[in-house]
Amino acid sequence: MSIGERDPFTGHQTTGHEWNGIKELNTPVPKPVWFFLISTAIFALVWTLLMPSWPYGTGYFKGLLGIDQKAVVSRSLVQGSAERAQWKARVEKGDWAQIQADDDLMRKIREDGRTLFGDNCAACHGTGAKGNKGFPNIAQSPMLWGDVPQIVEQTVRVGINGTDPDTRVSQMLAFGRDGTVTREQVSLLAGYVQSLSDTALITEHTKDSIASGKELFVTNCVACHGDNAKGSVDTGAPDLTDPYWIYGGDRADIYESIYSGRQGHMPSWSQRLTPVDIKIITLYVLDLRRKSMEAGAGG
Ligand code: HEC
Ligand code: HEC
C-alpha cells in the first residue's frame, strides 16, 4: 500500500489504488459543494414543514404556517368585487359632471368601459369607436341625437330603430325608389350634398346643377336635415356638411342614400346591460370623444 504517496504532477495525494500503472488521485468533493448540498437539503426540510406539502390518503400536510393559496385567491376575489361594487355604486349615484371630474373614478371607468365596449359595441363601431361603413364614428363625428351625457345614455339604452318601446326612430326616406323625385333629381341632390363638404367640387361647370340640387334640397330635405344641412338632433338626421359619413361620401354612396333611403339599426341595450354598465359605457364613449377632440385640436 502506498497511502500518502504524492503525485508529482498535480501535487495531490493518491488513494493507493492502482490499475495497470494508473494511480487514482485523492481529490475529495470541494467544501463549497458540500455546503450547498447540505444547506439546500436543510432548506427543503424546513420548507416542507412550513408550507403545504406531503399528500396522504385523504388530504395533505397543511404546513406549520397554514398558508393556503386558494384562500388567498378567494379572499382577493371577494375584496376585488367589494371594491368594484363600491366604485360602481359611486357611478350609479353620481352626477355626470361630478364623475367626469373625478380622476380616480374615471380611471376605473376607462378600464371597465374598454372591456364593456369591446364585448358589446366594437363589432359594429370598431375597437376605437371610429365606425365602419354603415356604423357611425362615435369617437369623433357630431352626435346624431346630441352629445349631452343623458342623451347619449338614452340612445344607448333605447337604441335606434331598436326593440325598446321608447326606441329612437331614424328614417331617411327612399326618395328615388318611392318616386318622390326622379333619378335625375337624385343625381342633382347628390351633387349638391357632396359639394357641401367638398367645396372644390363647385366649379364654373357644375355650379348650375349644384344650384338646382340645392333647390330640390330646400323643398325635400330641410325638414329633417335643417336649413343649412347641418342636421337635427330632433330627427337624428346627420350633418351633411362635415367630413363624416355613415354610409360613405362617394357620389355613388350618397346617390344610394337618397335613392333607397337608410334605416340604421342600433340595438336597444336596456334589456342586455345593467343601468350602471350603460352609464359606464356612456362615460367611456364621451371620454374617447373628449380625447380625440383634444388630439384634433392639438393638430
Ligand atoms: C349591431 C350593430 C351595433 C352595435 C352592436 C352597437 N351599435 Fe351603436 N349604432 C349602430 C348604428 C347602425 C348606429 C347609427 C344608427 C343610425 O344611423 O341612425 C348606432 C348609433 C349609436 C350611437 C348614436 C350616435 C349618434 O351620433 O348619436 C351611440 C351613442 C352608439 N351607437 C353607441 C353604442 C354603444 C355604446 C354600443 C355598445 C353597448 C353600441 N352602440 C353597439 C350600430 C350598433
Ligand atoms: C324624415 C327625415 C329626413 C328627410 C326628409 C331626409 N332625410 Fe336624409 N337622413 C335622415 C336620417 C334620419 C338619416 C340617417 C339615417 C341613418 O343613419 O340610418 C339621413 C341620412 C342621409 C344621408 C346619409 C348621410 C351619411 O352620413 O351617410 C344622406 C346623404 C341624406 N340623408 C340626404 C338627404 C337628402 C338629399 C334628402 C332630401 C331629398 C334627405 N336626406 C331627406 C332623415 C331625413
Coordinates of C-alpha atoms and ligand atoms in Angstrom, one line a residue:
M1 CA 0.0 0.0 0.0
S2 CA 1.3 3.4 -0.9
I3 CA -1.1 5.6 1.0
G4 CA 0.3 9.1 1.4
E5 CA 2.1 8.9 -1.9
R6 CA 2.1 12.3 -3.6
D7 CA 1.5 12.6 -7.3
P8 CA 4.5 14.5 -8.7
F9 CA 2.5 16.3 -11.5
T10 CA -0.6 17.6 -9.6
G11 CA 0.7 17.6 -6.1
H12 CA -2.4 15.6 -4.9
Q13 CA -2.2 12.6 -2.6
T14 CA -3.1 9.3 -4.2
T15 CA -5.7 6.9 -2.8
G16 CA -3.3 3.9 -3.1
H17 CA -5.5 2.3 -5.8
E18 CA -3.6 1.4 -8.9
W19 CA -4.8 -0.1 -12.2
N20 CA -2.2 -1.1 -14.8
G21 CA 0.1 1.6 -13.5
I22 CA -2.6 4.3 -13.4
K23 CA -3.0 5.7 -9.9
E24 CA -6.1 7.3 -8.5
L25 CA -5.7 10.8 -7.1
N26 CA -7.3 11.5 -3.7
T27 CA -9.4 14.6 -4.7
P28 CA -12.4 14.9 -2.3
V29 CA -15.7 16.8 -3.2
P30 CA -14.9 20.5 -2.7
K31 CA -16.2 22.2 0.5
P32 CA -18.5 24.7 -1.2
V33 CA -20.3 21.8 -2.9
W34 CA -20.9 20.2 0.4
F35 CA -22.1 23.4 1.8
F36 CA -24.7 23.9 -0.9
L37 CA -25.8 20.3 -0.8
I38 CA -26.4 20.4 2.9
S39 CA -27.9 23.8 3.0
T40 CA -30.4 23.1 0.2
A41 CA -31.4 19.8 2.0
I42 CA -32.0 21.7 5.2
F43 CA -34.0 24.4 3.4
A44 CA -36.1 21.7 1.7
L45 CA -36.8 20.1 5.0
V46 CA -37.8 23.3 6.7
W47 CA -39.9 24.4 3.7
T48 CA -41.9 21.2 3.6
L49 CA -42.6 21.6 7.3
L50 CA -43.7 25.3 6.9
M51 CA -45.7 25.0 3.7
P52 CA -48.4 22.7 2.4
S53 CA -46.5 19.7 1.2
W54 CA -46.8 16.0 1.7
P55 CA -50.0 14.3 0.4
Y56 CA -51.5 11.5 2.5
G57 CA -54.6 9.3 2.0
T58 CA -57.4 11.9 2.3
G59 CA -55.6 15.2 2.3
Y60 CA -52.2 16.7 2.6
F61 CA -50.0 18.2 5.3
K62 CA -51.1 21.8 5.5
G63 CA -47.8 23.2 6.8
L64 CA -47.0 24.9 10.1
L65 CA -47.6 28.4 8.6
G66 CA -51.1 27.5 7.4
I67 CA -50.7 29.3 4.1
D68 CA -53.4 28.4 1.6
Q69 CA -53.2 29.9 -2.0
K70 CA -56.8 29.0 -2.7
A71 CA -57.9 31.0 0.3
V72 CA -55.6 33.9 -0.7
V73 CA -57.1 33.9 -4.2
S74 CA -60.7 33.8 -3.0
R75 CA -60.0 36.5 -0.4
S76 CA -58.6 38.8 -3.1
L77 CA -61.6 38.0 -5.3
V78 CA -64.0 38.9 -2.6
Q79 CA -62.0 42.1 -1.9
G80 CA -62.0 42.9 -5.6
S81 CA -65.7 42.5 -6.1
A82 CA -66.4 44.6 -2.9
E83 CA -64.2 47.3 -4.4
R84 CA -66.0 47.0 -7.7
A85 CA -69.4 47.2 -6.1
Q86 CA -68.2 50.3 -4.2
W87 CA -67.0 52.3 -7.2
K88 CA -69.9 51.2 -9.3
A89 CA -72.3 52.5 -6.6
R90 CA -70.5 55.8 -6.8
V91 CA -71.0 55.8 -10.6
E92 CA -74.6 54.8 -10.2
K93 CA -75.5 57.6 -7.8
G94 CA -73.0 60.2 -9.1
D95 CA -73.9 63.2 -11.1
W96 CA -72.4 63.2 -14.7
A97 CA -70.1 66.2 -14.3
Q98 CA -69.0 65.2 -10.9
I99 CA -67.9 61.7 -12.1
Q100 CA -66.2 63.2 -15.2
A101 CA -64.2 65.4 -12.9
D102 CA -63.2 62.5 -10.6
D103 CA -59.8 61.2 -12.0
D104 CA -59.8 58.2 -9.8
L105 CA -63.3 57.1 -10.8
M106 CA -62.6 57.9 -14.5
R107 CA -59.5 55.6 -14.4
K108 CA -61.8 52.7 -13.4
I109 CA -64.4 53.7 -16.0
R110 CA -61.7 53.7 -18.7
E111 CA -60.6 50.2 -17.7
D112 CA -64.0 48.7 -17.3
G113 CA -65.5 50.7 -20.2
R114 CA -62.9 49.4 -22.6
T115 CA -63.9 45.8 -21.8
L116 CA -67.6 46.5 -21.9
F117 CA -67.2 48.4 -25.2
G118 CA -65.0 45.6 -26.7
D119 CA -67.6 43.0 -25.8
N120 CA -70.7 44.8 -26.8
C121 CA -70.1 47.6 -29.2
A122 CA -66.8 47.2 -31.1
A123 CA -68.2 44.6 -33.5
C124 CA -70.2 47.5 -35.2
H125 CA -68.5 50.7 -34.1
G126 CA -64.9 49.4 -34.3
T127 CA -62.4 49.0 -31.3
G128 CA -61.5 52.7 -31.3
A129 CA -65.3 53.6 -31.8
K130 CA -64.3 55.2 -35.1
G131 CA -67.0 53.4 -37.0
N132 CA -67.3 51.4 -40.2
K133 CA -69.4 51.8 -43.3
G134 CA -73.0 51.8 -42.0
F135 CA -71.9 52.4 -38.4
P136 CA -71.2 55.9 -37.2
N137 CA -67.9 57.1 -35.9
I138 CA -69.0 57.8 -32.3
A139 CA -65.5 58.8 -31.2
Q140 CA -65.4 61.9 -33.5
S141 CA -68.4 62.7 -35.6
P142 CA -71.0 65.1 -34.2
M143 CA -73.7 63.0 -32.5
L144 CA -76.9 62.4 -34.4
W145 CA -79.0 62.8 -31.3
G146 CA -76.8 65.2 -29.4
D147 CA -73.8 64.6 -27.1
V148 CA -75.2 65.7 -23.7
P149 CA -74.4 62.7 -21.4
Q150 CA -78.1 62.0 -20.5
I151 CA -79.0 62.0 -24.3
V152 CA -76.1 59.6 -25.2
E153 CA -77.0 57.3 -22.3
Q154 CA -80.6 57.3 -23.5
T155 CA -79.5 56.5 -27.1
V156 CA -77.5 53.5 -25.8
R157 CA -80.4 52.4 -23.6
V158 CA -83.3 52.6 -26.1
G159 CA -81.4 52.1 -29.3
I160 CA -82.2 53.4 -32.8
N161 CA -84.9 51.6 -34.7
G162 CA -84.4 49.1 -32.0
T163 CA -86.7 46.8 -30.0
D164 CA -87.2 49.0 -26.9
P165 CA -90.7 50.6 -26.8
D166 CA -89.1 54.0 -26.5
T167 CA -86.5 53.4 -29.2
R168 CA -85.3 56.4 -31.2
V169 CA -86.7 56.2 -34.7
S170 CA -84.5 57.3 -37.6
Q171 CA -85.9 57.3 -41.1
M172 CA -84.0 58.5 -44.2
L173 CA -86.8 58.1 -46.8
A174 CA -86.2 56.3 -50.1
F175 CA -86.8 59.4 -52.2
G176 CA -85.8 57.8 -55.5
R177 CA -87.4 54.3 -55.1
D178 CA -90.6 55.8 -53.7
G179 CA -90.8 58.1 -56.7
T180 CA -90.8 61.3 -54.7
V181 CA -88.1 62.6 -57.0
T182 CA -86.8 61.3 -60.3
R183 CA -83.4 59.6 -60.8
E184 CA -82.1 62.7 -62.4
Q185 CA -83.2 64.8 -59.4
V186 CA -81.5 62.3 -57.1
S187 CA -78.3 62.9 -59.1
L188 CA -78.7 66.7 -58.7
L189 CA -79.3 66.3 -55.0
A190 CA -76.3 64.0 -54.6
G191 CA -74.1 66.6 -56.4
Y192 CA -75.3 69.4 -54.1
V193 CA -74.9 67.2 -50.9
Q194 CA -71.4 66.2 -51.9
S195 CA -70.4 69.8 -52.6
L196 CA -71.4 70.8 -49.0
S197 CA -68.3 69.1 -47.5
D198 CA -66.1 69.3 -50.6
T199 CA -66.4 72.8 -51.9
A200 CA -63.7 72.1 -54.6
L201 CA -66.5 70.4 -56.5
I202 CA -68.2 73.8 -57.1
T203 CA -66.8 74.9 -60.5
E204 CA -67.9 77.1 -63.3
H205 CA -69.0 73.8 -65.0
T206 CA -71.0 72.4 -62.1
K207 CA -72.4 75.4 -60.3
D208 CA -75.7 75.4 -62.2
S209 CA -76.5 71.8 -61.4
I210 CA -75.5 72.2 -57.8
A211 CA -77.9 75.2 -57.6
S212 CA -80.7 73.1 -58.9
G213 CA -79.8 70.4 -56.4
K214 CA -80.0 73.0 -53.7
E215 CA -83.5 74.0 -54.7
L216 CA -84.6 70.4 -54.5
F217 CA -82.9 70.1 -51.1
V218 CA -84.8 73.1 -49.8
T219 CA -88.1 71.5 -50.9
N220 CA -87.5 67.9 -49.8
C221 CA -84.8 67.7 -47.2
V222 CA -84.5 70.7 -44.8
A223 CA -87.4 69.5 -42.6
C224 CA -85.1 66.8 -41.3
H225 CA -81.6 67.9 -42.2
G226 CA -82.1 71.6 -41.3
D227 CA -82.0 74.8 -43.3
N228 CA -78.2 74.8 -43.5
A229 CA -78.0 70.9 -43.9
K230 CA -76.3 70.8 -40.5
G231 CA -78.6 68.0 -39.3
S232 CA -81.0 67.9 -36.5
V233 CA -80.9 66.2 -33.1
D234 CA -84.7 66.0 -33.2
T235 CA -84.8 63.7 -36.2
G236 CA -81.4 62.1 -35.9
A237 CA -80.6 63.4 -39.4
P238 CA -76.9 63.8 -39.8
D239 CA -74.9 66.9 -40.6
L240 CA -74.2 66.7 -44.3
T241 CA -71.6 69.5 -44.3
D242 CA -69.0 67.8 -42.2
P243 CA -66.4 65.3 -43.4
Y244 CA -68.0 62.3 -41.5
W245 CA -70.2 59.9 -43.4
I246 CA -72.1 57.0 -42.0
Y247 CA -72.8 55.4 -45.4
G248 CA -69.9 56.8 -47.4
G249 CA -69.2 60.1 -49.1
D250 CA -68.6 59.0 -52.7
R251 CA -71.1 60.2 -55.2
A252 CA -72.4 56.7 -55.6
D253 CA -72.9 56.2 -51.8
I254 CA -74.7 59.5 -51.5
Y255 CA -76.9 58.7 -54.5
E256 CA -77.8 55.3 -52.9
S257 CA -78.6 57.0 -49.5
I258 CA -81.0 59.4 -51.3
Y259 CA -82.4 56.8 -53.8
S260 CA -83.0 53.9 -51.4
G261 CA -83.1 55.6 -48.0
R262 CA -81.3 54.4 -44.9
Q263 CA -82.5 53.0 -41.6
G264 CA -79.6 52.2 -39.4
H265 CA -80.2 49.8 -36.6
M266 CA -78.6 50.3 -33.3
P267 CA -79.7 47.6 -30.8
S268 CA -81.5 48.7 -27.6
W269 CA -79.3 47.8 -24.7
S270 CA -81.9 48.3 -21.9
Q271 CA -82.5 44.5 -21.8
R272 CA -78.9 43.4 -22.2
L273 CA -76.8 45.6 -19.9
T274 CA -77.4 46.9 -16.4
P275 CA -78.2 50.6 -16.0
V276 CA -74.8 51.2 -14.3
D277 CA -72.9 49.4 -17.1
I278 CA -74.8 51.6 -19.7
K279 CA -73.7 54.6 -17.7
I280 CA -70.1 53.3 -17.6
I281 CA -70.1 52.7 -21.4
T282 CA -71.6 56.2 -22.0
L283 CA -68.9 57.8 -19.9
Y284 CA -66.3 55.8 -21.7
V285 CA -67.5 56.9 -25.1
L286 CA -67.7 60.6 -24.0
D287 CA -64.2 60.3 -22.6
L288 CA -63.0 58.9 -26.0
R289 CA -64.6 61.8 -27.8
R290 CA -63.0 64.3 -25.4
K291 CA -59.6 62.7 -26.0
S292 CA -60.0 62.6 -29.8
M293 CA -61.1 66.2 -29.9
E294 CA -58.2 67.3 -27.8
A295 CA -55.9 65.3 -30.1
G296 CA -57.6 67.0 -33.1
A297 CA -57.3 70.5 -31.6
G298 CA -53.6 69.8 -30.9
G299 CA -53.1 69.1 -34.6
Ligands
HEC1 C1 -75.4 45.8 -34.4 C2 -74.5 46.9 -34.6 C3 -74.3 47.9 -33.4 C4 -73.9 47.6 -32.1 C5 -73.5 46.2 -31.6 C6 -73.9 48.8 -31.4 N1 -74.2 49.9 -32.2 FE1 -74.3 51.8 -31.7 N2 -75.1 52.2 -33.5 C7 -75.3 51.4 -34.6 C8 -75.8 52.1 -35.7 C9 -76.1 51.5 -37.1 C10 -76.0 53.4 -35.3 C11 -76.5 54.5 -36.2 C12 -77.9 54.5 -36.4 C13 -78.3 55.5 -37.4 O1 -77.7 55.5 -38.4 O2 -79.3 56.2 -37.1 C14 -75.5 53.5 -34.0 C15 -75.5 54.6 -33.2 C16 -75.0 54.8 -31.9 C17 -75.0 56.0 -31.2 C18 -75.6 57.3 -31.6 C19 -74.6 58.0 -32.4 C20 -75.1 59.4 -32.6 O3 -74.4 60.0 -33.5 O4 -76.0 59.9 -31.9 C21 -74.3 55.7 -30.0 C22 -74.1 56.7 -28.9 C23 -74.0 54.3 -30.0 N3 -74.4 53.8 -31.2 C24 -73.3 53.7 -29.0 C25 -73.2 52.3 -29.0 C26 -72.7 51.6 -27.8 C27 -72.3 52.2 -26.5 C28 -72.8 50.3 -28.1 C29 -72.4 49.1 -27.2 C30 -73.2 49.0 -26.0 C31 -73.3 50.1 -29.5 N4 -73.5 51.4 -30.0 C32 -73.5 48.9 -30.1 C33 -75.0 50.0 -34.6 C34 -74.6 49.3 -33.5
HEC2 C1 -87.7 62.3 -42.5 C2 -86.5 62.9 -42.2 C3 -85.5 63.0 -43.4 C4 -85.7 63.6 -44.6 C5 -86.9 64.3 -45.1 C6 -84.4 63.5 -45.3 N1 -83.5 62.8 -44.6 FE1 -81.7 62.3 -45.1 N2 -81.4 61.3 -43.4 C7 -82.3 61.3 -42.4 C8 -81.8 60.4 -41.3 C9 -82.6 60.1 -40.0 C10 -80.6 59.9 -41.8 C11 -79.7 59.0 -41.0 C12 -80.2 57.6 -41.3 C13 -79.4 56.5 -40.7 O1 -78.3 56.9 -40.2 O2 -79.8 55.4 -40.7 C14 -80.4 60.5 -43.1 C15 -79.2 60.3 -43.8 C16 -79.0 60.9 -45.0 C17 -77.8 60.7 -45.8 C18 -76.6 59.8 -45.4 C19 -75.6 60.5 -44.6 C20 -74.4 59.7 -44.2 O3 -73.7 60.2 -43.3 O4 -74.1 58.7 -44.9 C21 -77.9 61.5 -46.9 C22 -76.8 61.6 -48.0 C23 -79.1 62.2 -46.8 N3 -79.8 61.8 -45.6 C24 -79.6 63.1 -47.7 C25 -80.9 63.5 -47.7 C26 -81.4 64.3 -48.8 C27 -80.7 64.7 -50.0 C28 -82.8 64.5 -48.5 C29 -83.8 65.2 -49.3 C30 -84.1 64.6 -50.6 C31 -83.0 63.9 -47.2 N4 -81.9 63.3 -46.8 C32 -84.2 64.0 -46.6 C33 -83.6 61.9 -42.3 C34 -84.1 62.5 -43.4

